[in-house]
Amino acid sequence: SITNTSTNNDNENDNETTNYGPLLQYGMGWTPNSHKNPTVVYNSWLTNGMPRRFYPNSEKKKSSSMEYTNLIQKFFRQTNLQLIVSGHQPNGDAPVPIRVEGGGLILGCDTSYSGDTYWVNCNNGDDKRKNLGRGSSISGRGDVATSEVLIRQCTRTGTILDVSCHGVLSDGSSYESVNLMEQSKVPKINDDDDENQKEDLIVGTAIHPNDLSLHLNESSCKNIVDEDDKDKLWWIKSEFKDGSYLLSKGKGYDVWNMIVPPEWLNHEADKK
């Protein structure tokens, strides 16, 4: 058994008898009495509930965050890596993709506590969505929420051709994403060069409520984006095969979902 009643830690403060073993402790971020454990196993792409270190072009971006993202980009580039799929940290009822500048995708797939996800209904024609709760699940996912990541890879070259997710969200609705490696593109925000209009893959990136303002001003979700939050950003979590988008917002242990139609993310249409 990998569980025993001794700690085997070097930290002199961790000499109490506890029901865990060295293999389990190796993968944890903290010791049982809340001391930080230097582990390469226990990881999180999130800060205060969102991938804040990956925000693009943020004026408030600290140098440490820039160093972090630069290292991630360098790692993907030097290893010719296309995709990292990991667990931890809980991020709602669907995997959270993180777009790596220069190519590459990170997919955080910990959907524990899906039963606690809040739904924001934005008067976009959908029926009012409501989380069905934790139910009897030990993981807090609820009785309906489930997700599966499908990866299609070329057996000859090793190239990843397709990454998609499908499953059931916390409100009981089924979903199926497009290929996250080649999902729809939209014009870059604030790109004034009409002759050389660039396009971005937008799933796995942040979006500010100002870019949704024409729609949010008339909707019931205005309160959530006007909360006392320093960045107020939402994360574009998925593009579904019906053309709609799943937006997500996290703060601490709370996660909000919002499904919006594609025209809400058409920045060029918003300018007209």
PDB file of C-alpha atoms in Angstrom:
ATOM      1  CA  SER A   1       0.000   0.000   0.000  1.00  0.00           C
ATOM      2  CA  ILE A   2       1.182   3.545  -0.720  1.00  0.00           C
ATOM      3  CA  THR A   3      -0.570   4.803   2.405  1.00  0.00           C
ATOM      4  CA  ASN A   4       1.045   4.387   5.814  1.00  0.00           C
ATOM      5  CA  THR A   5       1.229   6.132   9.177  1.00  0.00           C
ATOM      6  CA  SER A   6       4.619   7.843   8.903  1.00  0.00           C
ATOM      7  CA  THR A   7       5.646  10.974   7.049  1.00  0.00           C
ATOM      8  CA  ASN A   8       9.234  10.401   5.885  1.00  0.00           C
ATOM      9  CA  ASN A   9       9.608  14.168   5.358  1.00  0.00           C
ATOM     10  CA  ASP A  10      12.789  16.086   6.059  1.00  0.00           C
ATOM     11  CA  ASN A  11      10.860  19.051   7.442  1.00  0.00           C
ATOM     12  CA  GLU A  12      11.257  18.915  11.234  1.00  0.00           C
ATOM     13  CA  ASN A  13       7.798  20.424  11.594  1.00  0.00           C
ATOM     14  CA  ASP A  14       6.234  17.474   9.791  1.00  0.00           C
ATOM     15  CA  ASN A  15       6.954  14.775  12.341  1.00  0.00           C
ATOM     16  CA  GLU A  16       3.378  14.094  13.359  1.00  0.00           C
ATOM     17  CA  THR A  17       1.776  10.728  12.623  1.00  0.00           C
ATOM     18  CA  THR A  18      -0.521  11.056   9.617  1.00  0.00           C
ATOM     19  CA  ASN A  19      -2.328   8.659   7.271  1.00  0.00           C
ATOM     20  CA  TYR A  20      -0.372   9.292   4.108  1.00  0.00           C
ATOM     21  CA  GLY A  21       2.687   7.818   2.464  1.00  0.00           C
ATOM     22  CA  PRO A  22       5.765   9.147   0.669  1.00  0.00           C
ATOM     23  CA  LEU A  23       4.406   8.455  -2.816  1.00  0.00           C
ATOM     24  CA  LEU A  24       1.194  10.328  -2.132  1.00  0.00           C
ATOM     25  CA  GLN A  25       3.088  13.159  -0.469  1.00  0.00           C
ATOM     26  CA  TYR A  26       5.448  13.442  -3.448  1.00  0.00           C
ATOM     27  CA  GLY A  27       2.509  14.479  -5.595  1.00  0.00           C
ATOM     28  CA  MET A  28       0.995  17.004  -3.213  1.00  0.00           C
ATOM     29  CA  GLY A  29       1.579  20.735  -3.030  1.00  0.00           C
ATOM     30  CA  TRP A  30       1.447  20.902   0.752  1.00  0.00           C
ATOM     31  CA  THR A  31       2.253  18.725   3.717  1.00  0.00           C
ATOM     32  CA  PRO A  32      -0.624  17.798   6.087  1.00  0.00           C
ATOM     33  CA  ASN A  33       0.181  20.700   8.404  1.00  0.00           C
ATOM     34  CA  SER A  34       0.084  23.253   5.562  1.00  0.00           C
ATOM     35  CA  HIS A  35       3.784  23.579   4.782  1.00  0.00           C
ATOM     36  CA  LYS A  36       4.517  24.058   1.078  1.00  0.00           C
ATOM     37  CA  ASN A  37       5.970  20.987  -0.589  1.00  0.00           C
ATOM     38  CA  PRO A  38       8.395  21.429  -3.548  1.00  0.00           C
ATOM     39  CA  THR A  39       6.844  19.006  -6.019  1.00  0.00           C
ATOM     40  CA  VAL A  40       6.955  18.734  -9.801  1.00  0.00           C
ATOM     41  CA  VAL A  41       3.778  16.642  -9.854  1.00  0.00           C
ATOM     42  CA  TYR A  42       1.219  18.915  -8.241  1.00  0.00           C
ATOM     43  CA  ASN A  43       0.627  21.827 -10.610  1.00  0.00           C
ATOM     44  CA  SER A  44      -1.946  24.450 -11.461  1.00  0.00           C
ATOM     45  CA  TRP A  45      -2.283  26.625 -14.544  1.00  0.00           C
ATOM     46  CA  LEU A  46      -4.699  28.875 -12.639  1.00  0.00           C
ATOM     47  CA  THR A  47      -4.213  31.851 -10.343  1.00  0.00           C
ATOM     48  CA  ASN A  48      -7.225  32.826  -8.256  1.00  0.00           C
ATOM     49  CA  GLY A  49      -9.485  30.691 -10.416  1.00  0.00           C
ATOM     50  CA  MET A  50      -8.289  31.715 -13.900  1.00  0.00           C
ATOM     51  CA  PRO A  51      -5.173  31.418 -16.131  1.00  0.00           C
ATOM     52  CA  ARG A  52      -4.235  34.990 -15.224  1.00  0.00           C
ATOM     53  CA  ARG A  53      -0.545  34.569 -16.067  1.00  0.00           C
ATOM     54  CA  PHE A  54      -1.519  33.966 -19.687  1.00  0.00           C
ATOM     55  CA  TYR A  55      -3.518  37.163 -20.229  1.00  0.00           C
ATOM     56  CA  PRO A  56      -2.433  38.747 -23.516  1.00  0.00           C
ATOM     57  CA  ASN A  57      -1.119  42.315 -23.688  1.00  0.00           C
ATOM     58  CA  SER A  58      -2.133  43.107 -20.123  1.00  0.00           C
ATOM     59  CA  GLU A  59      -0.828  46.427 -18.852  1.00  0.00           C
ATOM     60  CA  LYS A  60      -0.928  44.999 -15.343  1.00  0.00           C
ATOM     61  CA  LYS A  61       1.070  41.947 -16.323  1.00  0.00           C
ATOM     62  CA  LYS A  62       3.908  41.527 -13.856  1.00  0.00           C
ATOM     63  CA  SER A  63       7.420  40.692 -14.973  1.00  0.00           C
ATOM     64  CA  SER A  64       7.187  37.324 -13.214  1.00  0.00           C
ATOM     65  CA  SER A  65       4.153  36.424 -15.309  1.00  0.00           C
ATOM     66  CA  MET A  66       5.966  37.464 -18.483  1.00  0.00           C
ATOM     67  CA  GLU A  67       8.926  35.304 -17.530  1.00  0.00           C
ATOM     68  CA  TYR A  68       6.550  32.434 -16.847  1.00  0.00           C
ATOM     69  CA  THR A  69       4.764  32.652 -20.194  1.00  0.00           C
ATOM     70  CA  ASN A  70       8.072  33.122 -22.020  1.00  0.00           C
ATOM     71  CA  LEU A  71       9.374  29.921 -20.437  1.00  0.00           C
ATOM     72  CA  ILE A  72       6.203  28.055 -21.443  1.00  0.00           C
ATOM     73  CA  GLN A  73       6.552  29.312 -25.024  1.00  0.00           C
ATOM     74  CA  LYS A  74      10.234  28.360 -25.092  1.00  0.00           C
ATOM     75  CA  PHE A  75       9.464  24.897 -23.769  1.00  0.00           C
ATOM     76  CA  PHE A  76       6.834  24.285 -26.457  1.00  0.00           C
ATOM     77  CA  ARG A  77       9.146  25.637 -29.165  1.00  0.00           C
ATOM     78  CA  GLN A  78      12.297  23.733 -28.186  1.00  0.00           C
ATOM     79  CA  THR A  79      10.481  20.417 -27.705  1.00  0.00           C
ATOM     80  CA  ASN A  80       8.210  20.799 -30.766  1.00  0.00           C
ATOM     81  CA  LEU A  81       5.370  20.187 -28.364  1.00  0.00           C
ATOM     82  CA  GLN A  82       1.801  20.790 -29.497  1.00  0.00           C
ATOM     83  CA  LEU A  83      -0.288  19.852 -26.488  1.00  0.00           C
ATOM     84  CA  ILE A  84      -0.176  19.405 -22.720  1.00  0.00           C
ATOM     85  CA  VAL A  85      -3.148  17.683 -21.081  1.00  0.00           C
ATOM     86  CA  SER A  86      -3.245  17.730 -17.295  1.00  0.00           C
ATOM     87  CA  GLY A  87      -5.489  17.529 -14.277  1.00  0.00           C
ATOM     88  CA  HIS A  88      -5.628  19.956 -11.375  1.00  0.00           C
ATOM     89  CA  GLN A  89      -6.917  22.535 -10.688  1.00  0.00           C
ATOM     90  CA  PRO A  90     -10.745  22.361 -10.647  1.00  0.00           C
ATOM     91  CA  ASN A  91     -12.043  24.831 -13.237  1.00  0.00           C
ATOM     92  CA  GLY A  92     -15.754  24.215 -13.673  1.00  0.00           C
ATOM     93  CA  ASP A  93     -17.708  21.652 -15.653  1.00  0.00           C
ATOM     94  CA  ALA A  94     -15.590  21.512 -18.842  1.00  0.00           C
ATOM     95  CA  PRO A  95     -11.846  21.403 -19.586  1.00  0.00           C
ATOM     96  CA  VAL A  96     -10.133  24.783 -19.770  1.00  0.00           C
ATOM     97  CA  PRO A  97      -7.869  25.343 -22.812  1.00  0.00           C
ATOM     98  CA  ILE A  98      -4.978  27.799 -22.685  1.00  0.00           C
ATOM     99  CA  ARG A  99      -3.578  29.065 -25.974  1.00  0.00           C
ATOM    100  CA  VAL A 100       0.228  29.298 -25.974  1.00  0.00           C
ATOM    101  CA  GLU A 101       1.543  32.155 -28.095  1.00  0.00           C
ATOM    102  CA  GLY A 102       3.566  30.884 -31.007  1.00  0.00           C
ATOM    103  CA  GLY A 103       1.650  27.628 -31.203  1.00  0.00           C
ATOM    104  CA  GLY A 104       0.610  25.028 -28.694  1.00  0.00           C
ATOM    105  CA  LEU A 105      -2.288  24.301 -26.396  1.00  0.00           C
ATOM    106  CA  ILE A 106      -2.621  23.469 -22.717  1.00  0.00           C
ATOM    107  CA  LEU A 107      -5.750  21.662 -21.586  1.00  0.00           C
ATOM    108  CA  GLY A 108      -6.584  21.572 -17.869  1.00  0.00           C
ATOM    109  CA  CYS A 109      -9.104  18.785 -17.361  1.00  0.00           C
ATOM    110  CA  ASP A 110      -9.943  18.804 -13.658  1.00  0.00           C
ATOM    111  CA  THR A 111     -13.728  19.106 -13.517  1.00  0.00           C
ATOM    112  CA  SER A 112     -14.101  18.268  -9.832  1.00  0.00           C
ATOM    113  CA  TYR A 113     -16.842  20.298  -8.141  1.00  0.00           C
ATOM    114  CA  SER A 114     -18.697  20.829 -11.423  1.00  0.00           C
ATOM    115  CA  GLY A 115     -21.806  20.768  -9.255  1.00  0.00           C
ATOM    116  CA  ASP A 116     -20.831  24.172  -7.847  1.00  0.00           C
ATOM    117  CA  THR A 117     -20.569  25.985 -11.197  1.00  0.00           C
ATOM    118  CA  TYR A 118     -22.791  29.064 -11.506  1.00  0.00           C
ATOM    119  CA  TRP A 119     -24.718  29.768 -14.700  1.00  0.00           C
ATOM    120  CA  VAL A 120     -25.165  33.292 -16.020  1.00  0.00           C
ATOM    121  CA  ASN A 121     -28.113  33.586 -18.395  1.00  0.00           C
ATOM    122  CA  CYS A 122     -27.693  36.436 -20.850  1.00  0.00           C
ATOM    123  CA  ASN A 123     -31.024  36.619 -22.647  1.00  0.00           C
ATOM    124  CA  ASN A 124     -29.525  35.204 -25.831  1.00  0.00           C
ATOM    125  CA  GLY A 125     -32.560  33.079 -26.612  1.00  0.00           C
ATOM    126  CA  ASP A 126     -31.483  30.042 -24.636  1.00  0.00           C
ATOM    127  CA  ASP A 127     -33.631  28.526 -21.952  1.00  0.00           C
ATOM    128  CA  LYS A 128     -32.535  29.537 -18.484  1.00  0.00           C
ATOM    129  CA  ARG A 129     -29.676  27.276 -17.465  1.00  0.00           C
ATOM    130  CA  LYS A 130     -29.242  26.077 -13.907  1.00  0.00           C
ATOM    131  CA  ASN A 131     -26.678  23.837 -12.273  1.00  0.00           C
ATOM    132  CA  LEU A 132     -28.238  20.542 -11.189  1.00  0.00           C
ATOM    133  CA  GLY A 133     -26.004  20.439  -8.121  1.00  0.00           C
ATOM    134  CA  ARG A 134     -23.569  17.971  -6.591  1.00  0.00           C
ATOM    135  CA  GLY A 135     -26.087  15.175  -6.250  1.00  0.00           C
ATOM    136  CA  SER A 136     -24.569  12.073  -4.679  1.00  0.00           C
ATOM    137  CA  SER A 137     -21.142  12.348  -6.294  1.00  0.00           C
ATOM    138  CA  ILE A 138     -18.112  12.192  -4.009  1.00  0.00           C
ATOM    139  CA  SER A 139     -16.069  14.405  -6.352  1.00  0.00           C
ATOM    140  CA  GLY A 140     -18.631  17.206  -6.298  1.00  0.00           C
ATOM    141  CA  ARG A 141     -19.146  16.846 -10.063  1.00  0.00           C
ATOM    142  CA  GLY A 142     -22.841  16.108  -9.662  1.00  0.00           C
ATOM    143  CA  ASP A 143     -24.789  13.282 -11.227  1.00  0.00           C
ATOM    144  CA  VAL A 144     -24.698  14.571 -14.807  1.00  0.00           C
ATOM    145  CA  ALA A 145     -21.510  16.560 -15.525  1.00  0.00           C
ATOM    146  CA  THR A 146     -18.905  14.612 -17.459  1.00  0.00           C
ATOM    147  CA  SER A 147     -16.290  15.415 -20.101  1.00  0.00           C
ATOM    148  CA  GLU A 148     -14.073  13.404 -22.405  1.00  0.00           C
ATOM    149  CA  VAL A 149     -11.089  14.706 -24.367  1.00  0.00           C
ATOM    150  CA  LEU A 150     -10.539  13.109 -27.778  1.00  0.00           C
ATOM    151  CA  ILE A 151      -7.106  13.373 -29.416  1.00  0.00           C
ATOM    152  CA  ARG A 152      -6.423  12.266 -32.988  1.00  0.00           C
ATOM    153  CA  GLN A 153      -2.747  11.816 -33.814  1.00  0.00           C
ATOM    154  CA  CYS A 154      -0.863  10.791 -36.932  1.00  0.00           C
ATOM    155  CA  THR A 155       0.824   7.478 -36.141  1.00  0.00           C
ATOM    156  CA  ARG A 156       3.540   8.087 -38.725  1.00  0.00           C
ATOM    157  CA  THR A 157       4.699  11.581 -37.755  1.00  0.00           C
ATOM    158  CA  GLY A 158       3.271  11.932 -34.238  1.00  0.00           C
ATOM    159  CA  THR A 159       1.560  15.184 -35.247  1.00  0.00           C
ATOM    160  CA  ILE A 160      -1.633  15.928 -33.346  1.00  0.00           C
ATOM    161  CA  LEU A 161      -4.394  16.506 -35.865  1.00  0.00           C
ATOM    162  CA  ASP A 162      -7.443  17.032 -33.710  1.00  0.00           C
ATOM    163  CA  VAL A 163      -8.265  17.835 -30.086  1.00  0.00           C
ATOM    164  CA  SER A 164     -11.887  18.072 -29.067  1.00  0.00           C
ATOM    165  CA  CYS A 165     -14.056  17.714 -25.981  1.00  0.00           C
ATOM    166  CA  HIS A 166     -17.553  16.395 -25.550  1.00  0.00           C
ATOM    167  CA  GLY A 167     -19.816  15.495 -22.681  1.00  0.00           C
ATOM    168  CA  VAL A 168     -22.539  16.898 -20.452  1.00  0.00           C
ATOM    169  CA  LEU A 169     -22.393  20.247 -18.658  1.00  0.00           C
ATOM    170  CA  SER A 170     -23.596  20.859 -15.126  1.00  0.00           C
ATOM    171  CA  ASP A 171     -27.049  21.943 -16.315  1.00  0.00           C
ATOM    172  CA  GLY A 172     -27.562  18.576 -18.004  1.00  0.00           C
ATOM    173  CA  SER A 173     -27.056  19.794 -21.581  1.00  0.00           C
ATOM    174  CA  SER A 174     -24.838  17.828 -23.963  1.00  0.00           C
ATOM    175  CA  TYR A 175     -21.996  19.572 -25.762  1.00  0.00           C
ATOM    176  CA  GLU A 176     -19.414  18.834 -28.410  1.00  0.00           C
ATOM    177  CA  SER A 177     -16.552  21.148 -29.261  1.00  0.00           C
ATOM    178  CA  VAL A 178     -14.932  21.796 -32.598  1.00  0.00           C
ATOM    179  CA  ASN A 179     -11.279  20.915 -33.164  1.00  0.00           C
ATOM    180  CA  LEU A 180      -9.508  23.142 -30.650  1.00  0.00           C
ATOM    181  CA  MET A 181      -6.342  23.065 -32.743  1.00  0.00           C
ATOM    182  CA  GLU A 182      -8.131  24.608 -35.727  1.00  0.00           C
ATOM    183  CA  GLN A 183     -11.235  26.330 -34.358  1.00  0.00           C
ATOM    184  CA  SER A 184     -12.803  29.469 -35.815  1.00  0.00           C
ATOM    185  CA  LYS A 185     -10.751  32.648 -36.091  1.00  0.00           C
ATOM    186  CA  VAL A 186     -11.806  36.261 -35.631  1.00  0.00           C
ATOM    187  CA  PRO A 187     -10.024  39.537 -36.445  1.00  0.00           C
ATOM    188  CA  LYS A 188      -7.565  40.629 -33.792  1.00  0.00           C
ATOM    189  CA  ILE A 189      -8.916  43.198 -31.385  1.00  0.00           C
ATOM    190  CA  ASN A 190      -7.628  46.746 -32.011  1.00  0.00           C
ATOM    191  CA  ASP A 191      -5.974  45.739 -35.255  1.00  0.00           C
ATOM    192  CA  ASP A 192      -6.308  48.911 -37.366  1.00  0.00           C
ATOM    193  CA  ASP A 193      -4.357  47.598 -40.349  1.00  0.00           C
ATOM    194  CA  ASP A 194      -7.250  46.672 -42.616  1.00  0.00           C
ATOM    195  CA  GLU A 195      -4.970  45.714 -45.492  1.00  0.00           C
ATOM    196  CA  ASN A 196      -3.145  43.107 -43.450  1.00  0.00           C
ATOM    197  CA  GLN A 197      -5.919  42.025 -41.137  1.00  0.00           C
ATOM    198  CA  LYS A 198      -4.623  39.327 -38.830  1.00  0.00           C
ATOM    199  CA  GLU A 199      -6.760  36.675 -37.227  1.00  0.00           C
ATOM    200  CA  ASP A 200      -6.533  34.919 -33.895  1.00  0.00           C
ATOM    201  CA  LEU A 201      -7.550  31.536 -32.602  1.00  0.00           C
ATOM    202  CA  ILE A 202      -9.690  32.760 -29.767  1.00  0.00           C
ATOM    203  CA  VAL A 203     -10.612  29.688 -27.735  1.00  0.00           C
ATOM    204  CA  GLY A 204      -8.157  29.494 -24.854  1.00  0.00           C
ATOM    205  CA  THR A 205      -7.732  33.256 -24.519  1.00  0.00           C
ATOM    206  CA  ALA A 206      -9.224  36.015 -22.385  1.00  0.00           C
ATOM    207  CA  ILE A 207     -11.903  38.487 -23.424  1.00  0.00           C
ATOM    208  CA  HIS A 208     -12.820  41.719 -21.659  1.00  0.00           C
ATOM    209  CA  PRO A 209     -16.465  42.653 -21.037  1.00  0.00           C
ATOM    210  CA  ASN A 210     -15.878  45.824 -23.063  1.00  0.00           C
ATOM    211  CA  ASP A 211     -15.666  43.583 -26.129  1.00  0.00           C
ATOM    212  CA  LEU A 212     -19.115  42.239 -25.261  1.00  0.00           C
ATOM    213  CA  SER A 213     -20.553  45.563 -24.090  1.00  0.00           C
ATOM    214  CA  LEU A 214     -23.102  46.012 -26.877  1.00  0.00           C
ATOM    215  CA  HIS A 215     -24.717  42.784 -25.758  1.00  0.00           C
ATOM    216  CA  LEU A 216     -24.088  42.809 -22.025  1.00  0.00           C
ATOM    217  CA  ASN A 217     -25.660  46.225 -21.494  1.00  0.00           C
ATOM    218  CA  GLU A 218     -29.027  44.753 -22.357  1.00  0.00           C
ATOM    219  CA  SER A 219     -28.626  41.470 -20.552  1.00  0.00           C
ATOM    220  CA  SER A 220     -29.116  40.041 -17.110  1.00  0.00           C
ATOM    221  CA  CYS A 221     -25.421  39.189 -16.768  1.00  0.00           C
ATOM    222  CA  LYS A 222     -24.273  42.805 -16.457  1.00  0.00           C
ATOM    223  CA  ASN A 223     -24.016  42.441 -12.686  1.00  0.00           C
ATOM    224  CA  ILE A 224     -21.470  39.656 -12.848  1.00  0.00           C
ATOM    225  CA  VAL A 225     -19.050  41.634 -15.010  1.00  0.00           C
ATOM    226  CA  ASP A 226     -19.521  44.765 -12.922  1.00  0.00           C
ATOM    227  CA  GLU A 227     -18.447  42.998  -9.742  1.00  0.00           C
ATOM    228  CA  ASP A 228     -15.475  44.290  -7.769  1.00  0.00           C
ATOM    229  CA  ASP A 229     -12.870  42.429  -9.794  1.00  0.00           C
ATOM    230  CA  LYS A 230      -9.570  43.928 -10.905  1.00  0.00           C
ATOM    231  CA  ASP A 231      -9.564  42.474 -14.409  1.00  0.00           C
ATOM    232  CA  LYS A 232     -13.222  41.503 -15.033  1.00  0.00           C
ATOM    233  CA  LEU A 233     -12.022  39.220 -17.805  1.00  0.00           C
ATOM    234  CA  TRP A 234     -13.808  36.126 -19.068  1.00  0.00           C
ATOM    235  CA  TRP A 235     -12.046  33.106 -20.567  1.00  0.00           C
ATOM    236  CA  ILE A 236     -13.176  31.735 -23.938  1.00  0.00           C
ATOM    237  CA  LYS A 237     -13.415  28.108 -22.937  1.00  0.00           C
ATOM    238  CA  SER A 238     -14.851  26.356 -25.960  1.00  0.00           C
ATOM    239  CA  GLU A 239     -16.462  26.703 -29.351  1.00  0.00           C
ATOM    240  CA  PHE A 240     -19.301  24.238 -29.818  1.00  0.00           C
ATOM    241  CA  LYS A 241     -20.300  22.600 -33.083  1.00  0.00           C
ATOM    242  CA  ASP A 242     -23.543  24.597 -33.126  1.00  0.00           C
ATOM    243  CA  GLY A 243     -21.432  27.786 -33.383  1.00  0.00           C
ATOM    244  CA  SER A 244     -21.978  29.008 -29.821  1.00  0.00           C
ATOM    245  CA  TYR A 245     -19.182  29.699 -27.342  1.00  0.00           C
ATOM    246  CA  LEU A 246     -18.729  28.747 -23.713  1.00  0.00           C
ATOM    247  CA  LEU A 247     -17.234  31.593 -21.677  1.00  0.00           C
ATOM    248  CA  SER A 248     -15.979  31.019 -18.169  1.00  0.00           C
ATOM    249  CA  LYS A 249     -14.939  33.208 -15.301  1.00  0.00           C
ATOM    250  CA  GLY A 250     -13.214  32.094 -12.119  1.00  0.00           C
ATOM    251  CA  LYS A 251     -12.478  33.766  -8.827  1.00  0.00           C
ATOM    252  CA  GLY A 252     -11.116  31.735  -5.948  1.00  0.00           C
ATOM    253  CA  TYR A 253     -13.147  28.539  -5.874  1.00  0.00           C
ATOM    254  CA  ASP A 254     -16.110  30.028  -7.746  1.00  0.00           C
ATOM    255  CA  VAL A 255     -16.662  29.454 -11.474  1.00  0.00           C
ATOM    256  CA  TRP A 256     -19.297  31.085 -13.700  1.00  0.00           C
ATOM    257  CA  ASN A 257     -20.431  29.842 -17.108  1.00  0.00           C
ATOM    258  CA  MET A 258     -21.984  31.856 -19.912  1.00  0.00           C
ATOM    259  CA  ILE A 259     -22.933  30.560 -23.367  1.00  0.00           C
ATOM    260  CA  VAL A 260     -23.047  33.215 -26.080  1.00  0.00           C
ATOM    261  CA  PRO A 261     -23.774  33.191 -29.831  1.00  0.00           C
ATOM    262  CA  PRO A 262     -20.877  33.662 -32.290  1.00  0.00           C
ATOM    263  CA  GLU A 263     -21.822  37.226 -33.224  1.00  0.00           C
ATOM    264  CA  TRP A 264     -21.017  38.319 -29.664  1.00  0.00           C
ATOM    265  CA  LEU A 265     -17.357  37.606 -30.367  1.00  0.00           C
ATOM    266  CA  ASN A 266     -17.301  39.253 -33.783  1.00  0.00           C
ATOM    267  CA  HIS A 267     -15.372  42.386 -32.855  1.00  0.00           C
ATOM    268  CA  GLU A 268     -15.598  43.851 -36.325  1.00  0.00           C
ATOM    269  CA  ALA A 269     -19.387  43.660 -36.174  1.00  0.00           C
ATOM    270  CA  ASP A 270     -19.305  45.433 -32.815  1.00  0.00           C
ATOM    271  CA  LYS A 271     -17.411  48.379 -34.325  1.00  0.00           C
ATOM    272  CA  LYS A 272     -20.100  49.061 -36.919  1.00  0.00           C
TER     273      LYS A 272
END
